[in-house]
């Protein structure tokens, strides 16, 4: 009986020590996690969610083309979403936002259907853009079928390089300006290619971010 009692005591002590060890380990892990959260610093957030802060006298922007014919494009400038599906101001074709190059004030947002629409209103719109205006463009679904040489030339004059080769259901985002003297560095273009498309009939979404120099007098 004494042997059995001693054995029970040993087992009880072993269980107690094991339980104490497990609890202490869990408590230590939680303490480490709590201390880590306490002293961890959150990474900084920059305007429009871009990867780094823009220098003074620059406007931060981020934009994305549409995803197939399901999700519309998005254009953000200085933490202000100018166009998006949530704002319900985007549509099939080429989506355009005009911004005052000095103040960053939004002047206009429009979209032009380049599949079933007419290119003439788009041409008139492009001709009406004033010098010093920042122009941001993004495609949704198809932005090229109704484009003609005149429309492509007017967009090229805003600083675009890829507009001459923009094709059916290509994804394209562009930021340029009226009166620009050089080609814009802000342009991304992905061709519609059945062998590389991410979606059936459409390439993957194209995104772009950067810092636009503020127009100086």
Coordinates of N, CA and C in Angstrom, one line a residue:
X1 N 0.8 -1.2 0.0 CA 0.0 0.0 0.0 C 0.9 1.2 0.0
X2 N 2.0 1.2 0.8 CA 2.8 2.3 0.9 C 3.5 2.6 -0.5
X3 N 3.9 1.5 -1.2 CA 4.5 1.6 -2.5 C 3.5 2.3 -3.5
X4 N 2.2 1.8 -3.4 CA 1.2 2.3 -4.3 C 1.0 3.8 -4.0
X5 N 0.9 4.1 -2.7 CA 0.7 5.6 -2.3 C 1.9 6.4 -2.8
X6 N 3.1 5.9 -2.7 CA 4.3 6.7 -3.1 C 4.3 6.9 -4.6
X7 N 3.8 5.9 -5.3 CA 3.7 5.9 -6.8 C 2.7 7.0 -7.2
X8 N 1.6 7.0 -6.5 CA 0.5 8.0 -6.8 C 1.1 9.4 -6.5
X9 N 1.9 9.6 -5.5 CA 2.4 10.9 -5.1 C 3.4 11.3 -6.2
X10 N 4.2 10.4 -6.7 CA 5.2 10.7 -7.7 C 4.4 11.2 -9.0
X11 N 3.4 10.5 -9.4 CA 2.6 10.8 -10.6 C 2.0 12.2 -10.4
X12 N 1.4 12.4 -9.2 CA 0.8 13.7 -8.9 C 1.7 14.8 -9.0
X13 N 2.9 14.6 -8.5 CA 4.0 15.7 -8.6 C 4.4 15.9 -10.0
X14 N 4.5 14.8 -10.8 CA 5.0 14.9 -12.2 C 3.9 15.7 -13.0
X15 N 2.6 15.4 -12.7 CA 1.5 16.1 -13.4 C 1.6 17.5 -13.1
X16 N 1.8 17.8 -11.8 CA 1.8 19.2 -11.3 C 2.9 20.0 -12.0
X17 N 4.1 19.4 -12.0 CA 5.2 20.0 -12.6 C 5.1 20.3 -14.1
X18 N 4.5 19.2 -14.8 CA 4.2 19.4 -16.2 C 3.2 20.5 -16.5
X19 N 2.2 20.5 -15.7 CA 1.1 21.5 -15.9 C 1.7 22.9 -15.7
X20 N 2.6 23.1 -14.6 CA 3.2 24.3 -14.3 C 4.1 24.8 -15.5
X21 N 4.8 23.8 -16.0 CA 5.7 24.1 -17.1 C 5.0 24.6 -18.4
X22 N 3.9 23.9 -18.7 CA 3.1 24.3 -19.9 C 2.5 25.7 -19.7
X23 N 1.9 25.9 -18.5 CA 1.3 27.2 -18.2 C 2.4 28.4 -18.3
X24 N 3.5 28.1 -17.7 CA 4.6 29.1 -17.7 C 5.1 29.4 -19.1
X25 N 5.1 28.4 -20.0 CA 5.6 28.6 -21.4 C 4.5 29.4 -22.1
X26 N 3.3 29.1 -21.9 CA 2.2 29.8 -22.6 C 2.2 31.3 -22.2
X27 N 2.3 31.5 -20.9 CA 2.3 32.8 -20.3 C 3.5 33.6 -20.8
X28 N 4.7 33.0 -21.0 CA 5.9 33.6 -21.5 C 5.7 34.0 -22.9
X29 N 5.1 33.1 -23.7 CA 4.8 33.5 -25.1 C 3.9 34.6 -25.2
X30 N 2.8 34.6 -24.4 CA 1.8 35.7 -24.5 C 2.5 37.0 -24.1
X31 N 3.3 37.0 -23.0 CA 4.0 38.2 -22.6 C 5.0 38.7 -23.7
X32 N 5.7 37.8 -24.3 CA 6.5 38.2 -25.4 C 5.7 38.9 -26.5
X33 N 4.6 38.3 -26.9 CA 3.7 38.8 -27.9 C 3.2 40.2 -27.5
X34 N 2.8 40.3 -26.2 CA 2.3 41.6 -25.7 C 3.3 42.7 -25.8
X35 N 4.5 42.3 -25.3 CA 5.6 43.3 -25.3 C 6.0 43.6 -26.7
X36 N 5.9 42.6 -27.6 CA 6.3 42.9 -29.0 C 5.3 43.9 -29.6
X37 N 4.0 43.7 -29.3 CA 3.0 44.6 -29.8 C 3.1 46.0 -29.2
X38 N 3.5 46.0 -27.9 CA 3.6 47.3 -27.2 C 4.7 48.1 -27.8
X39 N 5.9 47.5 -28.2 CA 7.0 48.3 -28.6 C 7.1 48.3 -30.2
X40 N 6.3 47.5 -30.8 CA 6.4 47.5 -32.3 C 5.9 48.8 -32.9
X41 N 6.5 49.3 -33.9 CA 6.1 50.6 -34.5 C 5.4 50.2 -35.9
X42 N 4.3 50.9 -36.1 CA 3.6 50.6 -37.3 C 4.3 51.3 -38.5
X43 N 4.4 50.6 -39.6 CA 5.0 51.3 -40.8 C 4.2 52.5 -41.2
X44 N 4.9 53.6 -41.6 CA 4.2 54.8 -42.0 C 3.2 54.6 -43.2
X45 N 2.2 55.3 -43.2 CA 1.3 55.2 -44.4 C 1.4 56.5 -45.1
X46 N 1.6 56.4 -46.4 CA 1.7 57.6 -47.3 C 0.5 57.8 -48.1
X47 N 0.3 59.0 -48.6 CA -0.9 59.3 -49.4 C -1.2 58.3 -50.5
X48 N -2.4 58.0 -50.6 CA -2.9 57.0 -51.6 C -2.3 55.6 -51.4
X49 N -1.6 55.4 -50.3 CA -1.0 54.1 -50.0 C 0.2 53.8 -50.8
X50 N 0.9 54.8 -51.3 CA 2.1 54.6 -52.1 C 3.2 54.1 -51.2
X51 N 4.3 53.7 -51.8 CA 5.3 53.0 -51.0 C 6.3 53.9 -50.3
X52 N 6.3 55.2 -50.7 CA 7.2 56.2 -50.0 C 6.6 57.6 -50.2
X53 N 7.1 58.4 -49.3 CA 6.5 59.8 -49.3 C 7.1 60.6 -50.5
X54 N 6.3 61.5 -51.0 CA 6.7 62.3 -52.1 C 7.4 63.6 -51.6
X55 N 8.3 64.1 -52.3 CA 9.0 65.3 -51.9 C 8.1 66.5 -51.9
X56 N 8.5 67.6 -51.4 CA 7.7 68.8 -51.4 C 7.4 69.2 -52.8
X57 N 6.3 69.9 -53.0 CA 5.8 70.4 -54.3 C 5.7 69.3 -55.3
X58 N 5.2 68.1 -54.8 CA 4.8 67.0 -55.7 C 3.5 66.5 -55.2
X59 N 2.7 65.9 -56.1 CA 1.4 65.3 -55.8 C 1.6 63.8 -55.9
X60 N 1.2 63.1 -54.8 CA 1.2 61.7 -54.7 C 0.0 61.1 -55.5
X61 N 0.2 60.1 -56.3 CA -0.9 59.4 -57.0 C -0.7 57.9 -57.1
X62 N -1.8 57.2 -57.2 CA -1.8 55.8 -57.4 C -3.0 55.4 -58.3
X63 N -2.8 54.5 -59.2 CA -3.9 54.2 -60.1 C -3.8 52.8 -60.5
X64 N -4.9 52.2 -61.0 CA -5.0 50.9 -61.5 C -6.0 50.8 -62.6
X65 N -5.7 50.0 -63.6 CA -6.7 49.7 -64.6 C -7.8 48.9 -64.1
X66 N -8.8 48.7 -65.0 CA -9.9 47.8 -64.6 C -9.4 46.3 -64.7
X67 N -10.2 45.5 -64.0 CA -9.9 44.0 -64.0 C -11.0 43.4 -64.9
X68 N -10.6 42.9 -66.1 CA -11.5 42.3 -67.1 C -12.6 43.3 -67.3
X69 N -13.9 42.8 -67.3 CA -15.0 43.7 -67.4 C -15.9 43.7 -66.1
X70 N -15.2 43.4 -65.0 CA -15.8 43.2 -63.7 C -15.6 44.3 -62.7
X71 N -14.3 44.6 -62.5 CA -13.9 45.7 -61.5 C -13.4 46.9 -62.3
X72 N -13.9 48.0 -62.0 CA -13.5 49.2 -62.7 C -12.2 49.8 -62.2
X73 N -11.6 50.7 -63.0 CA -10.3 51.3 -62.6 C -10.4 52.2 -61.4
X74 N -9.3 52.5 -60.8 CA -9.2 53.4 -59.6 C -8.1 54.4 -59.8
X75 N -8.4 55.7 -59.5 CA -7.5 56.8 -59.6 C -7.5 57.5 -58.3
X76 N -6.3 57.6 -57.7 CA -6.2 58.4 -56.4 C -5.1 59.4 -56.5
X77 N -5.4 60.6 -56.0 CA -4.4 61.7 -56.0 C -4.5 62.4 -54.7
X78 N -3.3 62.5 -54.0 CA -3.2 63.2 -52.7 C -4.2 62.7 -51.7
X79 N -4.4 61.4 -51.7 CA -5.3 60.7 -50.7 C -6.7 60.9 -51.1
X80 N -7.0 61.4 -52.2 CA -8.4 61.6 -52.6 C -8.7 60.7 -53.8
X81 N -9.6 59.8 -53.6 CA -10.0 58.9 -54.7 C -10.9 59.7 -55.7
X82 N -10.3 59.9 -56.9 CA -11.0 60.6 -57.9 C -12.0 59.8 -58.7
X83 N -11.7 58.6 -59.0 CA -12.5 57.7 -59.8 C -12.4 56.3 -59.3
X84 N -13.5 55.6 -59.2 CA -13.5 54.2 -58.8 C -14.9 53.6 -59.0
X85 N -15.0 52.3 -58.9 CA -16.3 51.6 -58.9 C -17.1 52.0 -57.7
X86 N -16.5 52.2 -56.6 CA -17.3 52.6 -55.4 C -17.9 54.0 -55.6
X87 N -17.2 54.9 -56.2 CA -17.7 56.2 -56.5 C -18.8 56.2 -57.6
X88 N -18.8 55.1 -58.3 CA -19.8 54.9 -59.4 C -19.6 56.0 -60.5
X89 N -18.3 56.3 -60.8 CA -18.0 57.2 -61.9 C -17.0 56.7 -62.9
X90 N -17.0 55.4 -63.0 CA -16.1 54.8 -64.0 C -17.0 54.0 -65.0
X91 N -16.4 53.7 -66.2 CA -17.1 52.9 -67.2 C -16.2 52.3 -68.2
X92 N -16.8 51.5 -69.1 CA -16.1 50.8 -70.1 C -15.4 51.8 -71.0
X93 N -14.2 51.6 -71.4 CA -13.4 52.4 -72.3 C -12.3 53.1 -71.6
X94 N -12.1 54.4 -71.8 CA -11.0 55.1 -71.2 C -11.5 56.1 -70.2
X95 N -11.1 55.9 -69.0 CA -11.5 56.8 -67.9 C -10.4 57.9 -67.7
X96 N -10.9 59.1 -67.5 CA -10.0 60.2 -67.5 C -10.3 61.2 -66.3
X97 N -9.3 61.6 -65.6 CA -9.4 62.6 -64.5 C -8.5 63.7 -64.9
X98 N -9.0 64.9 -64.8 CA -8.2 66.1 -65.0 C -8.0 66.9 -63.7
X99 N -6.7 67.3 -63.5 CA -6.4 67.9 -62.3 C -5.5 69.2 -62.5
X100 N -5.8 70.3 -61.8 CA -5.0 71.5 -61.9 C -3.6 71.2 -61.5
X101 N -2.7 71.5 -62.4 CA -1.3 71.2 -62.2 C -0.6 72.0 -61.1
X102 N -1.2 73.2 -60.7 CA -0.7 74.0 -59.7 C -1.2 73.7 -58.3
X103 N -2.5 73.5 -58.3 CA -3.2 73.4 -57.0 C -3.6 72.0 -56.6
X104 N -3.7 71.1 -57.6 CA -4.1 69.7 -57.3 C -5.6 69.6 -57.3
X105 N -6.3 70.6 -57.6 CA -7.8 70.6 -57.6 C -8.3 69.8 -58.8
X106 N -9.3 69.0 -58.5 CA -9.9 68.1 -59.5 C -10.8 69.0 -60.4
X107 N -10.5 68.9 -61.7 CA -11.2 69.7 -62.7 C -12.4 69.0 -63.3
X108 N -12.2 67.7 -63.6 CA -13.2 66.9 -64.3 C -12.9 65.4 -64.2
X109 N -13.9 64.6 -64.2 CA -13.7 63.1 -64.4 C -14.8 62.7 -65.4
X110 N -14.3 61.9 -66.4 CA -15.2 61.4 -67.4 C -14.7 60.0 -67.9
X111 N -15.6 59.2 -68.5 CA -15.2 58.0 -69.2 C -15.8 58.0 -70.6
X112 N -15.1 57.4 -71.5 CA -15.5 57.4 -72.9 C -15.5 55.9 -73.4
X113 N -16.6 55.5 -73.9 CA -16.8 54.1 -74.3 C -16.1 53.9 -75.7
X114 N -15.0 53.2 -75.7 CA -14.3 53.0 -76.9 C -14.6 51.6 -77.6
X115 N -15.7 51.0 -77.1 CA -16.1 49.8 -77.8 C -17.5 50.0 -78.5
X116 N -18.4 50.5 -77.8 CA -19.8 50.7 -78.4 C -20.1 52.2 -78.6
X117 N -19.2 53.1 -78.2 CA -19.4 54.5 -78.3 C -18.8 55.2 -79.5
X118 N -18.8 56.5 -79.4 CA -18.3 57.3 -80.6 C -17.0 58.0 -80.1
X119 N -16.0 58.0 -80.9 CA -14.8 58.6 -80.5 C -14.8 60.2 -80.6
X120 N -15.8 60.7 -81.3 CA -15.8 62.2 -81.6 C -15.9 63.0 -80.3
X121 N -16.8 62.6 -79.3 CA -16.8 63.4 -78.0 C -15.5 63.3 -77.3
X122 N -14.8 62.2 -77.4 CA -13.5 62.0 -76.7 C -12.5 63.0 -77.3
X123 N -12.5 63.1 -78.6 CA -11.6 64.0 -79.3 C -11.8 65.4 -78.9
X124 N -13.1 65.8 -78.9 CA -13.4 67.2 -78.5 C -13.0 67.4 -77.0
X125 N -13.2 66.4 -76.2 CA -12.7 66.5 -74.8 C -11.2 66.7 -74.7
X126 N -10.5 65.9 -75.4 CA -9.0 66.0 -75.4 C -8.5 67.4 -75.9
X127 N -9.2 67.9 -76.9 CA -8.8 69.2 -77.5 C -9.1 70.4 -76.5
X128 N -10.1 70.2 -75.6 CA -10.5 71.2 -74.7 C -9.6 71.3 -73.4
X129 N -8.7 70.4 -73.2 CA -7.8 70.4 -72.0 C -6.9 71.6 -72.1
X130 N -6.8 72.3 -71.0 CA -6.0 73.5 -70.9 C -4.5 73.2 -70.5
X131 N -3.6 74.0 -71.0 CA -2.2 73.9 -70.6 C -2.1 73.9 -69.1
X132 N -1.1 73.1 -68.6 CA -0.9 73.0 -67.2 C -1.8 72.0 -66.5
X133 N -2.6 71.3 -67.2 CA -3.5 70.3 -66.6 C -2.9 68.9 -66.5
X134 N -2.9 68.3 -65.4 CA -2.5 66.9 -65.2 C -3.6 66.0 -65.7
X135 N -3.2 65.0 -66.5 CA -4.2 64.1 -67.1 C -3.9 62.7 -66.7
X136 N -4.9 62.0 -66.0 CA -4.7 60.6 -65.6 C -5.7 59.8 -66.4
X137 N -5.3 58.7 -67.0 CA -6.1 57.8 -67.8 C -6.0 56.4 -67.4
X138 N -7.1 55.6 -67.4 CA -7.0 54.2 -67.2 C -8.1 53.5 -68.0
X139 N -7.7 52.3 -68.5 CA -8.7 51.6 -69.3 C -9.5 50.6 -68.5
X140 N -10.7 50.3 -69.0 CA -11.6 49.3 -68.4 C -12.3 48.5 -69.5
X141 N -12.1 47.2 -69.5 CA -12.7 46.3 -70.5 C -11.9 46.6 -71.8
X142 N -12.4 47.4 -72.7 CA -11.7 47.7 -73.9 C -11.6 49.2 -74.1
X143 N -10.4 49.7 -74.3 CA -10.2 51.1 -74.4 C -9.6 51.5 -75.8
X144 N -9.7 50.6 -76.8 CA -8.9 50.9 -78.0 C -9.7 50.8 -79.3
X145 N -10.8 50.0 -79.3 CA -11.4 49.7 -80.6 C -11.8 50.9 -81.4
X146 N -12.4 51.9 -80.8 CA -12.9 53.1 -81.5 C -11.8 54.2 -81.6
X147 N -10.7 54.0 -81.0 CA -9.6 55.0 -81.1 C -9.2 55.2 -82.5
X148 N -9.1 56.4 -83.0 CA -8.6 56.6 -84.3 C -7.2 57.3 -84.2
X149 N -6.6 57.7 -85.4 CA -5.3 58.3 -85.4 C -5.3 59.6 -84.7
X150 N -6.4 60.4 -84.9 CA -6.4 61.7 -84.3 C -6.5 61.6 -82.7
X151 N -7.3 60.7 -82.2 CA -7.4 60.6 -80.8 C -6.0 60.1 -80.2
X152 N -5.4 59.2 -80.9 CA -4.1 58.7 -80.4 C -3.0 59.8 -80.5
X153 N -3.1 60.6 -81.5 CA -2.1 61.7 -81.6 C -2.3 62.7 -80.4
X154 N -3.5 63.0 -80.1 CA -3.8 64.0 -79.0 C -3.4 63.4 -77.7
X155 N -3.5 62.1 -77.5 CA -3.0 61.5 -76.2 C -1.5 61.4 -76.2
X156 N -0.9 61.2 -77.4 CA 0.5 61.2 -77.5 C 1.1 62.6 -77.1
X157 N 0.4 63.6 -77.5 CA 0.8 65.0 -77.2 C 0.8 65.3 -75.7
X158 N 0.1 64.4 -74.9 CA 0.0 64.6 -73.5 C 1.2 63.9 -72.8
X159 N 2.0 63.2 -73.6 CA 3.2 62.5 -73.1 C 3.2 61.0 -73.2
X160 N 2.1 60.4 -73.8 CA 2.0 59.0 -73.9 C 2.9 58.4 -75.0
X161 N 3.5 57.3 -74.7 CA 4.3 56.5 -75.7 C 3.5 55.3 -76.2
X162 N 2.8 54.7 -75.2 CA 2.1 53.4 -75.5 C 0.8 53.5 -76.3
X163 N 0.3 54.7 -76.4 CA -1.1 54.9 -77.0 C -1.1 54.5 -78.4
X164 N 0.1 54.6 -79.1 CA 0.1 54.2 -80.5 C -0.1 52.7 -80.7
X165 N 0.3 51.9 -79.7 CA 0.1 50.5 -79.8 C -1.0 49.9 -79.0
X166 N -1.8 50.8 -78.3 CA -2.9 50.3 -77.5 C -3.9 49.5 -78.3
X167 N -4.1 48.2 -77.9 CA -5.0 47.4 -78.7 C -6.2 46.9 -78.0
X168 N -7.0 46.1 -78.6 CA -8.3 45.6 -78.1 C -8.0 44.9 -76.7
X169 N -8.7 45.4 -75.7 CA -8.7 44.8 -74.3 C -7.3 44.8 -73.7
X170 N -6.4 45.6 -74.2 CA -5.1 45.9 -73.5 C -5.5 46.6 -72.2
X171 N -4.6 46.4 -71.1 CA -4.7 47.2 -69.9 C -3.7 48.3 -69.9
X172 N -4.1 49.5 -69.6 CA -3.2 50.7 -69.7 C -3.5 51.7 -68.7
X173 N -2.5 52.3 -68.0 CA -2.7 53.4 -67.2 C -1.6 54.5 -67.6
X174 N -2.0 55.7 -67.4 CA -1.1 56.8 -67.9 C -1.4 58.1 -67.1
X175 N -0.3 58.8 -66.9 CA -0.4 60.1 -66.3 C 0.5 61.0 -67.1
X176 N 0.0 62.1 -67.6 CA 0.7 63.0 -68.4 C 0.2 64.4 -68.2
X177 N 0.4 65.3 -69.1 CA -0.1 66.7 -68.9 C -0.1 67.5 -70.2
X178 N -1.0 68.4 -70.2 CA -1.2 69.3 -71.4 C 0.0 70.3 -71.4
X179 N 0.7 70.3 -72.5 CA 1.9 71.2 -72.6 C 3.2 70.6 -72.2
X180 N 3.1 69.3 -71.9 CA 4.4 68.6 -71.5 C 5.4 68.6 -72.7
X181 N 6.6 68.8 -72.4 CA 7.6 68.9 -73.4 C 8.4 67.6 -73.7
X182 N 8.2 66.6 -72.8 CA 8.9 65.3 -73.0 C 7.9 64.2 -72.9
X183 N 8.3 63.0 -73.1 CA 7.4 61.9 -72.9 C 7.3 61.6 -71.4
X184 N 6.1 61.2 -70.9 CA 5.9 61.0 -69.5 C 6.5 59.8 -69.0
X185 N 7.1 59.8 -67.8 CA 7.6 58.5 -67.2 C 6.6 57.7 -66.6
X186 N 5.3 58.2 -66.5 CA 4.3 57.5 -65.8 C 3.3 56.8 -66.8
X187 N 3.6 55.6 -67.1 CA 2.8 54.9 -68.1 C 3.1 53.4 -67.9
X188 N 2.0 52.6 -67.9 CA 2.1 51.1 -67.8 C 1.1 50.5 -68.8
X189 N 1.6 49.5 -69.5 CA 0.8 48.9 -70.6 C 1.0 47.4 -70.6
X190 N -0.1 46.6 -70.6 CA 0.0 45.2 -70.7 C -0.9 44.8 -71.9
X191 N -0.3 44.0 -72.8 CA -1.1 43.6 -74.0 C -2.0 42.4 -73.7
X192 N -3.1 42.4 -74.4 CA -4.1 41.3 -74.4 C -3.5 40.2 -75.2
X193 N -3.1 39.1 -74.5 CA -2.5 37.9 -75.1 C -3.1 36.7 -74.5
X194 N -3.7 35.9 -75.3 CA -4.4 34.7 -74.8 C -3.5 33.7 -74.1
X195 N -2.2 33.8 -74.5 CA -1.2 32.9 -73.9 C -0.8 33.3 -72.5
X196 N -0.9 34.6 -72.2 CA -0.4 35.1 -70.9 C -1.5 35.8 -70.1
X197 N -2.7 35.9 -70.6 CA -3.8 36.6 -69.9 C -4.1 36.0 -68.6
X198 N -4.3 36.8 -67.6 CA -4.7 36.3 -66.2 C -6.1 35.9 -66.2
X199 N -7.0 36.7 -66.9 CA -8.4 36.4 -66.9 C -8.7 36.0 -68.3
X200 N -9.8 35.3 -68.5 CA -10.2 34.8 -69.8 C -10.6 36.0 -70.7
X201 N -9.7 36.3 -71.6 CA -9.9 37.3 -72.6 C -9.3 38.7 -72.1
X202 N -8.7 38.8 -71.0 CA -8.2 40.0 -70.5 C -6.8 39.8 -69.8
X203 N -5.9 40.7 -69.9 CA -4.6 40.6 -69.1 C -4.9 41.0 -67.7
X204 N -3.8 40.8 -66.9 CA -3.9 41.2 -65.5 C -4.1 42.7 -65.3
X205 N -4.5 43.1 -64.1 CA -4.6 44.5 -63.8 C -3.2 45.1 -63.8
X206 N -3.1 46.4 -64.3 CA -1.9 47.1 -64.3 C -2.0 48.3 -63.3
X207 N -1.0 48.4 -62.4 CA -1.0 49.4 -61.4 C 0.2 50.3 -61.6
X208 N 0.1 51.5 -61.0 CA 1.2 52.5 -61.1 C 1.0 53.5 -60.0
X209 N 2.2 54.0 -59.4 CA 2.2 55.0 -58.4 C 3.4 55.9 -58.7
X210 N 3.3 57.1 -58.1 CA 4.4 58.0 -58.2 C 4.2 59.4 -57.6
X211 N 5.0 60.3 -58.0 CA 5.0 61.7 -57.5 C 5.0 62.6 -58.7
X212 N 4.0 63.4 -58.9 CA 3.9 64.3 -60.0 C 4.4 65.7 -59.6
X213 N 5.4 66.2 -60.3 CA 5.9 67.6 -59.9 C 4.7 68.6 -60.1
X214 N 4.6 69.5 -59.1 CA 3.7 70.5 -59.1 C 4.1 71.6 -60.1
X215 N 3.2 72.1 -60.9 CA 3.5 73.1 -61.9 C 3.9 74.4 -61.2
X216 N 5.0 74.9 -61.6 CA 5.5 76.2 -61.1 C 5.2 77.3 -62.1
X217 N 5.0 78.5 -61.5 CA 4.8 79.7 -62.4 C 6.1 80.0 -63.2

